[in-house]
Each structure stands twice: as C-alpha cells, then as structure tokens.
XYZ file of C-alpha atoms in Angstrom:
724
model
C 16.735 43.298 -36.952
C 16.351 42.097 -40.623
C 13.206 42.443 -42.583
C 13.107 38.708 -42.910
C 13.207 38.304 -39.111
C 10.505 41.025 -38.642
C 8.196 39.223 -41.039
C 8.850 35.870 -39.367
C 8.112 37.429 -35.968
C 4.772 38.810 -37.090
C 3.835 35.374 -38.427
C 4.750 33.699 -35.137
C 2.808 36.318 -33.233
C -0.241 35.644 -35.254
C 0.059 31.915 -34.598
C 0.491 32.348 -30.961
C -2.538 34.775 -30.848
C -4.522 32.016 -32.425
C -3.411 29.520 -29.884
C -4.553 31.934 -27.108
C -7.887 32.256 -28.888
C -8.327 28.517 -28.809
C -7.300 28.358 -25.119
C -9.924 31.040 -24.253
C -12.639 29.149 -26.209
C -11.750 25.914 -24.460
C -11.562 27.637 -21.071
C -15.137 29.154 -21.661
C -16.495 25.785 -22.723
C -15.127 23.867 -19.752
C -16.297 26.639 -17.261
C -19.799 26.472 -18.700
C -19.790 22.684 -18.167
C -18.489 23.136 -14.664
C -21.143 25.594 -13.685
C -23.904 23.352 -15.201
C -22.473 20.433 -13.206
C -22.705 22.516 -10.044
C -26.408 22.744 -10.774
C -26.827 18.978 -10.733
C -28.704 18.490 -14.008
C -30.902 15.838 -12.310
C -27.981 13.391 -11.517
C -27.380 11.827 -8.059
C -25.325 13.775 -5.671
C -22.402 11.333 -5.774
C -22.218 11.438 -9.557
C -22.544 15.150 -9.452
C -19.608 15.484 -7.056
C -17.334 13.253 -9.208
C -18.205 15.355 -12.401
C -17.640 18.661 -10.564
C -14.249 17.506 -9.332
C -13.179 16.429 -12.716
C -14.360 19.612 -14.450
C -12.745 21.678 -11.620
C -9.437 20.134 -12.334
C -9.765 21.070 -16.008
C -10.717 24.568 -15.175
C -7.528 24.920 -12.989
C -5.250 23.473 -15.667
C -6.502 25.907 -18.217
C -6.316 28.824 -15.862
C -2.732 28.594 -15.160
C -1.158 28.217 -18.529
C -1.530 31.847 -19.740
C 1.976 32.833 -19.076
C 4.284 31.419 -21.828
C 1.537 29.088 -23.306
C 3.823 28.382 -26.315
C 7.613 28.586 -26.030
C 9.074 26.993 -29.071
C 8.890 25.337 -32.535
C 10.425 22.370 -34.149
C 11.151 22.137 -37.886
C 11.578 18.672 -39.222
C 13.734 17.804 -42.227
C 10.470 16.622 -43.902
C 9.131 20.185 -43.668
C 6.693 19.461 -40.859
C 6.445 22.007 -38.081
C 5.424 21.423 -34.443
C 4.773 23.952 -31.770
C 5.686 23.106 -28.228
C 3.820 24.459 -25.186
C 2.583 23.895 -21.555
C -0.505 22.064 -22.710
C -1.771 20.362 -25.873
C -4.290 22.142 -28.123
C -6.088 20.641 -31.097
C -7.970 21.812 -34.288
C -11.374 20.246 -33.907
C -12.263 21.154 -37.477
C -9.232 19.237 -38.872
C -9.610 15.777 -37.290
C -8.181 16.996 -34.021
C -4.827 17.923 -35.561
C -2.537 19.064 -32.779
C -1.777 22.754 -33.119
C 0.223 22.878 -29.903
C 2.108 19.797 -28.507
C 2.254 19.226 -24.705
C 5.811 19.453 -23.654
C 5.514 15.955 -22.148
C 4.195 14.290 -25.322
C 6.736 11.861 -26.928
C 6.732 14.031 -30.109
C 7.946 17.035 -28.152
C 10.965 15.281 -26.634
C 13.422 16.311 -29.404
C 12.882 19.923 -28.362
C 14.991 19.090 -25.298
C 17.293 16.346 -26.659
C 18.162 17.012 -30.295
C 21.743 18.387 -31.091
C 23.798 19.131 -34.064
C 25.442 15.740 -33.770
C 22.198 13.972 -33.209
C 19.423 16.120 -34.805
C 16.700 13.411 -34.546
C 15.251 14.303 -37.923
C 15.144 18.003 -37.279
C 16.779 20.850 -39.068
C 15.899 23.643 -36.681
C 14.820 24.404 -33.088
C 13.188 27.762 -32.465
C 12.898 29.075 -28.848
C 10.466 31.870 -28.121
C 11.019 34.698 -25.717
C 7.706 35.714 -24.218
C 6.264 37.914 -21.455
C 2.805 36.930 -20.431
C 0.771 36.443 -23.686
C 3.147 38.536 -25.835
C 5.898 36.990 -28.021
C 8.881 39.346 -27.740
C 11.187 37.500 -30.091
C 12.796 34.133 -30.942
C 16.145 32.329 -31.244
C 16.931 29.696 -33.840
C 19.297 26.868 -33.521
C 20.195 25.026 -36.784
C 20.501 21.302 -36.253
C 21.190 20.252 -39.857
C 24.885 19.795 -39.370
C 27.293 19.454 -36.286
C 28.879 22.764 -35.369
C 26.285 24.779 -37.227
C 25.026 28.113 -36.323
C 23.728 27.052 -32.876
C 22.463 29.503 -30.273
C 20.806 26.838 -28.038
C 22.290 28.195 -24.865
C 20.732 31.668 -25.284
C 17.442 30.781 -23.601
C 19.115 28.884 -20.883
C 21.583 31.670 -20.087
C 18.958 34.292 -20.219
C 16.939 32.258 -17.570
C 19.794 31.555 -15.198
C 20.981 35.159 -15.349
C 17.561 36.739 -14.821
C 16.791 38.215 -11.341
C 15.157 35.870 -8.994
C 11.504 36.398 -8.032
C 9.590 35.405 -4.933
C 9.429 31.660 -5.923
C 11.051 28.998 -8.067
C 10.246 29.147 -11.733
C 9.510 26.180 -13.878
C 12.142 25.279 -16.506
C 9.754 23.850 -19.074
C 11.188 26.002 -21.836
C 14.914 25.300 -21.005
C 14.992 21.644 -19.908
C 18.422 20.315 -20.625
C 19.066 16.806 -22.108
C 20.470 15.261 -18.866
C 17.379 16.675 -17.031
C 14.980 15.487 -19.665
C 16.318 11.914 -19.471
C 15.533 11.851 -15.696
C 12.141 13.527 -16.069
C 10.986 10.925 -18.525
C 12.675 7.867 -16.924
C 10.403 4.861 -17.066
C 11.067 3.296 -13.653
C 8.111 2.099 -11.430
C 10.029 2.154 -8.096
C 12.324 4.686 -6.328
C 14.426 7.115 -8.396
C 17.252 8.816 -6.462
C 18.470 12.073 -8.023
C 21.663 13.342 -6.447
C 23.202 16.516 -7.361
C 25.235 19.356 -5.784
C 23.896 22.896 -5.183
C 22.333 24.574 -8.286
C 22.150 21.428 -10.441
C 18.296 21.801 -10.612
C 17.445 18.493 -8.934
C 14.398 19.956 -7.243
C 12.875 21.465 -10.312
C 13.622 18.244 -12.289
C 11.766 16.212 -9.677
C 8.714 18.512 -9.981
C 8.810 18.282 -13.679
C 8.910 14.516 -13.326
C 5.728 14.627 -11.302
C 4.077 16.704 -13.918
C 5.157 14.208 -16.593
C 3.823 11.247 -14.579
C 0.599 13.036 -14.013
C 0.386 13.489 -17.813
C 1.362 9.881 -18.858
C -0.525 8.078 -16.044
C -3.418 10.599 -15.614
C -6.145 8.151 -14.722
C -3.980 6.233 -12.102
C -2.495 9.316 -10.561
C -5.598 11.463 -10.315
C -7.407 9.060 -8.049
C -4.666 9.226 -5.415
C -2.592 12.327 -6.204
C 1.022 12.938 -5.460
C 2.836 14.043 -2.296
C 5.849 16.450 -2.209
C 7.871 16.537 1.002
C 10.190 19.470 1.597
C 12.538 20.534 4.495
C 10.613 23.559 5.753
C 7.593 25.794 4.949
C 9.750 28.471 3.253
C 10.967 25.837 0.881
C 7.523 24.694 0.023
C 6.443 28.286 -0.539
C 9.407 28.709 -2.863
C 8.569 25.717 -5.075
C 4.828 26.039 -4.739
C 4.190 27.723 -8.041
C 6.000 25.246 -10.350
C 3.412 22.433 -10.631
C 0.427 24.783 -10.986
C 2.350 26.676 -13.704
C 2.536 23.249 -15.450
C -1.228 22.728 -15.086
C -1.086 20.263 -12.259
C -2.850 20.774 -8.946
C -3.578 17.284 -7.502
C -0.461 17.450 -5.389
C -0.023 17.855 -1.590
C 2.924 19.861 -0.325
C 4.040 19.132 3.160
C 7.076 18.926 5.534
C 7.920 15.954 7.723
C 6.597 18.076 10.651
C 3.111 18.035 9.010
C 2.814 14.382 8.062
C 0.375 13.723 10.999
C -2.894 15.538 10.298
C -3.705 18.166 12.895
C -0.048 18.793 13.886
C 2.192 21.517 12.551
C 5.696 20.978 14.041
C 8.801 23.019 13.279
C 10.935 22.784 16.406
C 13.928 20.532 16.279
C 15.675 18.276 18.845
C 19.313 18.320 19.745
C 21.583 16.028 17.743
C 21.556 13.150 20.214
C 17.850 13.120 20.736
C 17.213 13.459 17.002
C 19.570 10.488 16.351
C 17.845 8.307 19.005
C 14.305 9.084 17.786
C 15.352 8.677 14.089
C 16.782 5.218 14.581
C 14.782 2.099 14.114
C 15.694 0.947 17.630
C 13.105 3.486 18.869
C 10.467 0.988 17.797
C 11.261 -1.245 20.709
C 10.927 1.664 22.993
C 7.455 2.546 21.633
C 6.271 -1.065 21.863
C 7.511 -1.323 25.470
C 5.904 1.961 26.312
C 2.522 0.725 25.089
C 2.983 -2.577 26.911
C 3.818 -0.651 30.003
C 0.360 0.882 30.007
C -1.212 -2.586 30.109
C -1.196 -2.946 33.704
C -2.104 -5.453 36.531
C -3.794 -4.416 39.743
C -1.577 -4.126 42.774
C -4.424 -5.264 44.941
C -7.696 -7.003 44.053
C -10.354 -4.429 42.953
C -13.833 -5.250 44.493
C -16.780 -4.811 42.230
C -20.446 -5.134 43.635
C -22.867 -7.021 41.394
C -26.440 -7.829 42.696
C -25.313 -7.791 46.370
C -22.403 -10.012 45.398
C -18.838 -8.660 45.550
C -16.462 -9.963 42.960
C -12.876 -8.955 42.518
C -10.555 -8.228 39.624
C -7.299 -9.763 40.761
C -3.939 -9.852 39.254
C -4.390 -13.464 38.052
C -7.568 -12.547 36.156
C -6.065 -9.436 34.697
C -2.852 -11.294 33.631
C -4.908 -13.975 31.792
C -6.932 -11.148 30.136
C -3.771 -9.173 29.234
C -2.139 -12.268 27.645
C -5.133 -13.021 25.645
C -5.416 -9.394 24.410
C -1.773 -9.290 23.452
C -1.903 -12.832 21.612
C -4.927 -11.501 19.529
C -2.439 -9.379 17.483
C -4.689 -6.460 17.519
C -3.504 -2.880 18.186
C -3.740 -1.708 21.760
C -7.008 0.088 21.596
C -8.807 -2.630 19.565
C -7.362 -5.362 21.861
C -9.046 -3.649 24.878
C -12.224 -5.428 23.746
C -10.529 -8.835 24.239
C -9.202 -7.730 27.638
C -12.631 -6.536 28.710
C -14.387 -9.703 27.422
C -12.104 -11.936 29.550
C -12.494 -9.858 32.640
C -16.215 -9.593 32.322
C -16.469 -13.339 31.683
C -14.628 -14.073 34.921
C -16.519 -11.655 36.986
C -19.926 -12.763 35.738
C -19.071 -16.443 36.101
C -18.026 -15.874 39.675
C -21.116 -13.730 40.460
C -23.572 -16.229 38.861
C -21.805 -19.106 40.786
C -22.317 -17.288 44.031
C -25.938 -15.957 43.329
C -27.146 -19.316 42.217
C -25.286 -21.483 44.532
C -27.388 -24.463 45.635
C -30.184 -24.036 42.950
C -28.573 -23.080 39.572
C -26.321 -25.341 37.480
C -24.763 -24.889 34.144
C -27.282 -27.199 32.704
C -29.795 -24.426 33.125
C -28.453 -22.559 30.045
C -31.241 -20.216 29.526
C -31.275 -19.043 33.131
C -27.564 -18.836 33.162
C -27.397 -16.711 30.047
C -30.269 -14.534 31.193
C -28.501 -13.828 34.463
C -25.256 -13.104 32.654
C -26.951 -10.627 30.306
C -28.223 -8.698 33.361
C -24.871 -8.733 35.057
C -23.148 -7.476 31.862
C -25.572 -4.515 31.764
C -24.713 -3.796 35.357
C -20.970 -3.939 34.638
C -21.436 -1.607 31.646
C -23.150 0.959 34.050
C -20.759 0.489 36.873
C -18.471 3.452 37.171
C -15.837 1.720 39.301
C -15.603 -1.186 36.849
C -15.122 1.248 33.878
C -12.534 3.269 35.840
C -10.610 0.074 36.654
C -10.572 -0.933 32.994
C -9.340 2.515 32.073
C -6.451 2.172 34.571
C -5.509 -1.407 33.539
C -5.949 -1.086 29.846
C -6.662 2.657 28.976
C -7.711 3.870 25.562
C -4.769 5.851 24.332
C -3.992 8.390 21.600
C -0.464 8.688 20.243
C -0.215 12.155 21.758
C -1.341 11.017 25.165
C 1.166 8.151 25.291
C 4.148 10.071 24.137
C 3.474 13.218 26.102
C 3.216 11.142 29.340
C 6.385 9.187 28.473
C 8.841 11.970 27.989
C 8.399 13.807 31.413
C 8.545 10.508 33.447
C 11.914 9.079 34.095
C 10.198 5.973 35.507
C 8.317 5.274 32.341
C 11.371 5.970 30.144
C 13.277 3.468 32.177
C 10.506 0.851 31.985
C 10.398 1.308 28.211
C 14.155 0.861 27.877
C 14.670 4.454 26.621
C 17.712 6.582 26.836
C 17.544 9.325 29.533
C 18.388 11.766 26.661
C 14.771 11.508 25.666
C 13.541 13.159 28.920
C 11.980 16.561 28.711
C 9.805 18.552 31.165
C 7.130 19.410 28.666
C 5.877 16.220 27.058
C 3.732 18.057 24.517
C 6.596 20.372 23.234
C 6.634 18.475 19.927
C 9.591 18.396 17.762
C 9.985 17.267 13.972
C 11.619 14.044 15.252
C 8.408 13.149 17.286
C 6.203 13.109 14.172
C 7.261 9.701 12.949
C 6.916 8.330 16.430
C 3.347 9.640 16.698
C 2.702 8.081 13.297
C 4.045 4.774 14.447
C 1.966 4.873 17.485
C -1.172 5.398 15.408
C -0.611 1.876 14.194
C 0.475 0.291 17.442
C -2.548 1.818 19.281
C -5.153 1.579 16.563
C -8.501 3.157 16.721
C -10.977 3.382 19.578
C -13.608 1.046 17.976
C -16.140 1.937 20.779
C -16.425 5.492 19.633
C -16.233 4.412 15.963
C -19.153 1.911 16.313
C -21.260 4.501 18.197
C -20.683 6.903 15.350
C -21.706 4.262 12.843
C -24.908 3.626 14.669
C -25.720 7.319 14.969
C -25.052 7.722 11.141
C -27.331 4.682 10.355
C -30.167 6.232 12.485
C -29.688 9.511 10.816
C -29.925 7.916 7.365
C -33.090 6.006 8.386
C -34.643 9.242 9.584
C -33.767 10.990 6.369
C -35.337 8.180 4.360
C -38.610 8.247 6.394
C -38.775 12.017 5.990
C -38.239 11.689 2.187
C -40.997 9.048 2.027
C -43.259 11.318 3.838
C -42.625 14.067 1.359
C -43.393 11.660 -1.548
C -46.676 10.620 0.213
C -47.623 14.212 0.552
C -47.199 14.728 -3.154
C -49.434 11.801 -3.816
C -52.099 13.231 -1.615
C -51.844 16.530 -3.517
C -52.347 14.687 -6.997
C -55.708 16.369 -7.571
C -54.178 19.773 -7.264
C -51.239 19.153 -9.639
C -51.105 19.076 -13.402
C -50.789 15.417 -14.556
C -47.608 15.931 -16.552
C -46.033 17.708 -13.578
C -47.051 14.802 -11.240
C -45.701 12.175 -13.529
C -42.310 13.991 -13.863
C -42.213 14.392 -10.115
C -42.823 10.652 -9.617
C -40.096 9.755 -12.071
C -37.575 11.952 -10.274
C -38.402 11.961 -6.658
C -38.164 8.495 -5.229
C -37.698 8.197 -1.441
C -34.108 7.098 -1.806
C -33.362 9.900 -4.159
C -34.800 12.416 -1.696
C -32.930 11.013 1.073
C -29.735 11.303 -0.782
C -30.375 14.997 -1.336
C -30.385 15.435 2.478
C -26.978 13.647 2.873
C -23.895 15.844 2.733
C -21.335 14.406 0.350
C -17.673 15.086 0.660
C -17.081 17.881 -1.801
C -13.474 18.704 -0.765
C -10.726 18.560 -3.313
C -8.358 15.678 -3.544
C -5.663 17.861 -1.946
C -7.936 18.730 1.029
C -9.063 15.222 1.546
C -5.596 13.718 1.380
C -3.976 16.225 3.633
C -6.620 15.600 6.280
C -6.417 11.769 6.112
C -3.560 9.949 7.895
C -4.409 6.726 6.135
C -4.452 8.237 2.596
C -2.047 6.516 0.170
C -0.535 8.546 -2.754
C 0.378 7.261 -6.212
C 3.736 9.056 -6.101
C 5.946 10.764 -3.526
C 8.695 13.324 -4.048
C 11.048 13.748 -1.205
C 13.438 16.711 -1.316
C 16.473 17.212 0.792
C 16.182 13.509 1.398
C 19.546 13.212 2.943
C 18.036 14.775 6.169
C 15.404 12.057 6.675
C 15.807 9.418 9.362
C 15.100 5.846 9.213
C 11.867 6.534 11.121
C 10.853 9.301 8.551
C 11.162 6.688 5.786
C 8.767 4.319 7.631
C 6.146 7.053 7.534
C 6.659 7.815 3.966
C 6.553 4.257 2.820
C 3.222 3.862 4.585
C 1.873 6.770 2.538
C 2.774 5.102 -0.854
C 1.789 1.426 -1.115
C 3.187 1.201 -4.611
C 6.628 2.446 -3.501
C 6.831 5.025 -6.388
C 9.182 7.791 -5.282
C 11.374 10.428 -6.696
C 14.117 10.999 -4.056
C 16.126 14.282 -4.267
C 19.172 15.039 -2.205
C 22.948 15.557 -1.805
C 24.707 13.470 0.803
C 27.401 16.145 1.091
C 24.815 18.617 2.417
C 23.633 16.290 5.278
C 23.394 18.105 8.534
C 21.086 15.857 10.571
C 22.622 13.355 12.907
C 19.867 10.868 11.940
C 20.063 11.572 8.213
C 21.323 9.293 5.420
C 24.987 8.303 4.988
C 24.089 5.934 2.153
C 20.991 5.732 -0.097
C 21.153 2.025 -0.111
C 21.051 1.668 3.645
C 17.928 3.796 3.800
C 16.005 2.336 0.852
C 17.029 -1.250 0.609
C 14.781 -2.421 3.490
C 11.675 -1.284 1.679
C 12.483 -1.576 -2.091
C 15.529 -3.804 -2.188
C 16.656 -3.718 -5.861
C 13.696 -1.486 -7.027
C 15.637 1.706 -6.804
C 17.946 3.392 -9.325
C 20.343 6.281 -9.097
C 20.896 9.238 -11.407
C 23.151 12.192 -10.803
C 23.190 15.821 -11.996
C 26.612 17.358 -12.463
C 26.061 20.780 -14.064
C 25.308 23.783 -11.790
C 22.849 26.105 -13.486
C 22.427 28.408 -10.467
C 25.785 29.267 -8.919
C 28.348 31.200 -11.054
C 31.863 29.782 -11.312
C 33.375 32.560 -9.221
C 31.127 31.669 -6.219
C 31.367 27.915 -6.810
C 35.096 28.008 -6.511
C 34.762 29.384 -2.957
C 32.192 26.797 -1.998
C 34.282 23.999 -3.560
C 37.163 24.852 -1.316
C 34.877 24.270 1.754
C 33.629 21.025 0.200
C 37.118 19.751 -0.343
C 37.974 20.108 3.281
C 34.999 18.200 4.793
C 34.109 15.780 1.838
C 37.236 15.419 -0.271
C 35.712 12.466 -2.149
C 32.832 14.601 -3.499
C 33.315 16.503 -6.707
C 31.733 19.941 -6.761
C 29.214 20.404 -9.678
C 30.572 22.369 -12.635
C 29.017 25.825 -13.214
C 27.577 26.519 -16.564
C 28.408 30.280 -16.486
C 30.671 32.872 -15.047
C 29.539 36.482 -14.234
C 32.960 38.211 -13.719
C 31.785 39.345 -10.222
C 34.213 38.260 -7.558
C 32.911 37.201 -4.037
C 34.343 39.506 -1.312
C 34.896 39.503 2.410
C 35.081 42.294 4.983
C 36.344 42.131 8.521
C 34.427 44.297 11.059
C 34.415 44.894 14.752
C 31.413 43.793 16.951
C 30.088 47.406 16.863
C 30.373 47.611 13.055
C 28.641 44.344 12.161
C 25.069 45.486 12.572
C 25.616 48.577 10.495
C 27.386 46.533 7.788
C 24.459 44.142 7.614
C 22.030 47.196 7.189
C 24.298 48.551 4.397
C 24.052 45.277 2.512
C 20.346 44.993 2.857
C 19.910 48.759 1.770
C 22.020 48.302 -1.282
C 20.423 45.117 -2.433
C 16.873 46.658 -1.949
C 17.812 49.083 -4.779
C 18.601 46.232 -7.210
C 16.188 43.842 -8.860
C 15.881 40.323 -7.383
C 16.207 38.946 -3.934
C 18.744 38.742 -1.156
C 19.342 37.186 2.257
C 21.704 37.410 5.188
C 22.746 34.067 6.570
C 24.475 33.713 9.943
C 24.848 31.511 13.033
C 22.074 31.338 15.666
C 21.871 34.401 17.782
C 23.141 37.000 15.297
C 20.532 39.739 14.829
C 19.364 40.279 11.265
C 20.470 36.800 10.009
C 18.735 33.539 9.250
C 20.314 30.132 9.793
C 21.607 28.142 6.858
C 19.082 25.336 7.606
C 16.201 27.673 6.647
C 17.684 28.491 3.293
C 18.184 24.934 2.066
C 16.791 24.553 -1.425
C 16.289 28.278 -1.906
C 18.142 30.710 -4.099
C 18.768 34.408 -4.018
C 20.430 36.947 -6.296
C 22.676 38.181 -3.442
C 23.778 36.521 -0.290
C 25.769 37.974 2.769
C 27.323 35.244 4.984
C 28.046 36.538 8.466
C 30.600 34.880 10.852
C 31.417 31.785 8.659
C 33.727 30.393 11.375
C 30.735 30.236 13.824
C 28.630 28.581 11.037
C 31.401 26.098 10.427
C 31.507 25.102 14.184
C 27.823 24.139 13.897
C 28.590 21.981 10.751
C 30.640 22.211 7.563
C 27.540 21.318 5.546
C 25.763 24.375 6.819
C 28.591 26.620 5.580
C 28.573 24.902 2.249
C 24.784 25.484 1.955
C 25.169 29.186 2.904
C 27.832 29.756 0.240
C 25.888 28.204 -2.549
C 22.502 30.091 -2.331
C 23.678 33.061 -4.509
C 23.082 33.296 -8.190
C 24.928 36.622 -8.735
C 26.701 38.141 -5.738
C 28.364 36.761 -2.584
C 29.767 38.741 0.370
C 31.232 37.535 3.664
C 31.171 39.548 6.861
C 33.417 38.361 9.752
C 34.755 39.474 13.077
C 36.716 36.436 13.843
C 39.433 35.217 11.329
C 38.076 33.550 8.244
C 38.225 29.679 8.107
C 41.215 28.458 6.121
C 39.086 27.595 3.042
C 37.821 31.132 2.737
C 41.097 32.985 3.148
C 41.407 33.489 -0.614
C 38.484 35.885 -0.666
C 39.304 39.402 -1.695
C 39.156 41.617 1.390
C 37.119 44.831 1.091
C 38.049 47.669 3.304
C 35.610 50.568 3.921
C 36.304 53.856 5.685
C-alpha cells in the first residue's frame, strides 16, 4: 500500500471512530430516557406506555447498527463530502449538521446510482470494507469521466463471493442501480417484483420496507408492516435483514400462521389444494354455514308456567329467514333468531294463560307476564339446548372440522368429495384462508363479549371505589401528615388516577399485539414466493391491509402449487384493478454462470418463453454429476456432507421425498447455500420441473448431482465424476 493510502486510511478510521463515539453517546442518552419513562415520572399509565414504546423502538434501532455503521463516502465536484451509513447522525454543536447520512435519505441516493456516464455531480465514490466497528480498507471509484479508473464492482463481488452464514445479509452497502430504483419507487398501491433465482428480489423487498418505514415513519409505526414467507426456515433466513437496518416494527409469518393461535405446516395434495384455493370454495363455506341453521324435524315442546308451547318448523323457518335477512354474521344473527322464537312462544303462552280475562289492551299486564316468561325461557335448559341445535354458536374450527369427515355435510354444502378426510382437525396450510373467511361469515359470539364487557365495567367500578376509599383515608390522616406532603398527595392522587394505577394497560410491543390480533391491519405487506399463493390466500392478505399497499415478490417460472398464480393480473386485478405496477430484476447476483447454465437448460424445457437471469460472475468451478448404486448413495451423501463441513460457509442436500439425508426442494425456496448436492434429479423432476429448477439454483459456489437412475435430458451435459 502507498503512503498516501495509509494516511487516508488513518484519517477515515479516525472519522469512523468519531461516528461510533456519537452513536454510543446517543444510545446512552436514549436508554436513560427509556429507563426514566419506565419509572413513570408522574404521568398517566397510558401516556407512560406510549412513551416507553417510542423510546424502546429508538433503543432497538441504535442497538443493531454497530456492525458496519458507516460504509461509504461521496465526494462532490464542489468539494463537499458526505458519509453514508445505516442511520443518520448529526453534530448538535453545529446546527445539527449531518455527519452521517442515512442510506435512505435523498442525498444518499447517488451512492447507488451515480456512474461515470452520469456522475450526478460527484467526482468520487468511496466504499469502505469493515468488520464490526473496524475499518479494514476502502475502494475508490472515480466518477469524473466515463471509463475512468472505476472499481465499483469490487465491493459487490466481494459480497457475493463471500461464504454464506446462517441467514441472509443486508445489501445496504452494495445496492445496485436497478435495485435502488425499485426500493425507492413512489407507488402507493401494489408493486410486483419478479425475478429469477439469485436476482435479489427478496432482499430488495426488505430494503423497500426499511425505506418506507424511514420515509413514512409516523404512518407506518402505528400499524407496522407484515412480511409473509413460504416456510419458517425462510423466515429465519431473512429475519436479520430488517433489524440490521434498524427496523423492528415488522411481523414475520407464513400463510400457515395467519390465523392467531394456529401454526400449520402440513400441505394438501394438489387437487384438494386447488379446490380450497379457488374462490368457488366461498359458496361451499356459505352453504356449510347455512346447513347448520336447521329446522326441527318434529315440534319441540317447552313448558312455561304449566303451559306447553312448541317450537315448530313454521316458527323456526320464520325466525331463520328473519335472521338471514338481517345481514348479520351467523353468530350475531342468532340473537335475531332467538328473538323471533321467544316472541312466538311467549305470545302463545300468554294467550293461553290469560284466555278469557287478559287482552292486548292490558299492555302493562301483558308485558309484565312476558318479562317473567322470558326469564323462564332463559333458565330453561331444554329451550337453550334446542336453540343450540337449530342455530348453534360456531367457531371456524368447529364448523370446518365437522364438515370434512362428514360426506353428508360435504354433499349438502355442494363440496367436492376430494375434500373428505377422516380427521377434521388435521389442518393444512390450505385450510387457513378458509378458517379466516369463516371468522367473517360466523362473526363473534356477542353473548360472551357482552358478558365480558359487563364484568370489566364492574371491575372498573370496584377499582374506582377502592381508590376513592384510599383518598378518603388520606384525608382522615391529615393531622398526622406534613401539610406540604398532604397538598402534594392531593394534587397527584385523585380517585380516577388511583383507579388507573390498578388497571393493567397493554404493554406488548406492536409486533406482539399485531401477531395476536386477527383484525389487525398493517400499513404495508410484503409477500414473498407470491406465485404460490392461491386466490383465497390473497383474500386473507387483502383483509390485513386496508390501504392495499403491497410489495409482491415472486417468479412465475418457479410456481409449484396447483392453486398458485399463473398471471399477476388475474390474482391482483379483483382487488387493486389498475393500482399495481410491475418491475423485473434480470441480473443474477447469487448463482455463478457455470451453475446457471445447468439450471437454464432445465428452464428452457418447461418454460421456454422465460429467459434465465444473467449471472454477474463466474467462478471457474464446473458442476459435476456422479452415478451411484442404491448401496453407494448413502455413503456418497455422507462424503459430501463431511467434505463441506471442512469448508467455510453452508451446504445442503436436496432430494425427492423419502430419500434419507435429503430435504425437499420446497423447503429450500428463497434460501441460498455455498454448496448444494442434488440427489435423484429425475425423481424430483417427476414431482415438478419447478422443484428441480429451484434445487439447481440454490448454490452460490459449488453444485453436485448424485443419481442412480439416468439423468434427465437437460442435465446430460454435466461432467461425470467417477470415484473408486
């Protein structure tokens, strides 16, 4: 290294050290405020909770930006310098002059978009190479003239060639121009990002969420964002990206977890998944609910004050029709059904009891008698049991679990026999949107809700009375207290204030509250591997975001679900019409050219109209194949695992179901590994060409294929390795 470089490096290290000193000071200040807020400082509990949450979010943001706080510098033609980093820092002694620009700030954008041909007023871009808090070195890119001494790809190539760790890394220091355009796109509706394997569509979507949380902080923080992924392994893989960018108000979930209290991973067969994913299942669900609104086969006798009245089919039919015409969900319409039935029964009973001496002109007597009869009905177990039979209170789980094992109920609901299963509660991912739909069709059980409200009101009243008693006790003890202390107490401890102190406020974080609330609506939703989502899945997600603000990530060529998307327009148009835009990513940053050539041959056979993404690099390492016998296969897999364990990075063995030591391709979607061994590709191909395409595109460095049966035609160009 030249002496000039060494001196410049020392200067940059001093500057970065100063940034970390500011970060530490800011962190200490916010933590002190946070701890003080926890103490209350005399404010009401509700205000305290709001303040604690806000400061808690600041503490988290400051705690996660240590690694690579500052990753670059921009030198303008005017001579001005700007440092770019994960968050913004300011010099409070110099009119809050920015000493570090947040990467999402408009002034930081040229760091990602300036080129020699379009320098955007810059003469140089400097990219830092860091490890933790230490600045190891830097690379300069001259932007003063096209074709100058540019080394802009150095940081990118270093990042994509580095061994993979346990989870996805952010790309904040190496965002490319086509990615930056998508991240900062100003579109209030649905943005569809499509790209082949390795194009970075997932990480771009996550950075877009971070950008929206920065530019729309006040709007976004009240509702948060939702990220939906294909499986728990994928969510674990991407889970560090947003926290590393200082953002934590995000809920991560799969479609199998969208109903609070359920965690579902099992999948239906293709035909059942297709049927449940289609919007035609809505008619089945409505019919299944209607089928539980029954009429009595025979009149049901109810004894009231020595008079027997009957719930007959005519009465129940009138009550059922009135309840249905109310437009209320099933459970809430039960009140209408009950009112009609009780009206008929009490009218009949009063008419018989008062026959010969009571007329409708005697309103007071009539109503008094009705009130007593209503109390008798409410306490009558047979009447309650009959209501439960004719119009039961249902939960989504109860209705669906009783539908699947009953061929009679499936037939009555107009459902396909393919939906039958012996265990009604053996939930699958395709059941989740049906359960969510039923939550709306059934509604809440208002009876239990009203009882809870009455109990809560009684509790609040008791707390207020207790607090008032404490206050009165303090007044009685006035002679024993210092006058100043008493005045202070009177100023602070009013009965309502005391009551509030006994009320438990919801101190959960936004993420905890949102994840537990089926009715929570998010400000923005990211959907990854969106080509797999069914029409019913989209209904669930649209309910979760009233503003219809989505970032949709997918690749139609990788669709494997029978209920998945064949066209983005067909899935989205019913909800957002013309409020969706499409962007594509065409550069493969993950898969080296040698491996992508193999995958592209498979793609050309099952989706010839789709162009494979172009790899940004080559490694010189050729993929290989090896034919083994059934007895040799297990040993060969063990050899691969053992060899890769000695190397840095990660590896995986992908195979068809039933092959020991392998995982299915579906569980590796969206993931990446340094080395991949694909076992029995012909069997994977039989399950679906998209699965083989996914398996072949997970590797960032090395790809091997192990096969007993002959290779599929698209893979016959692989170099065959023979071992003795």
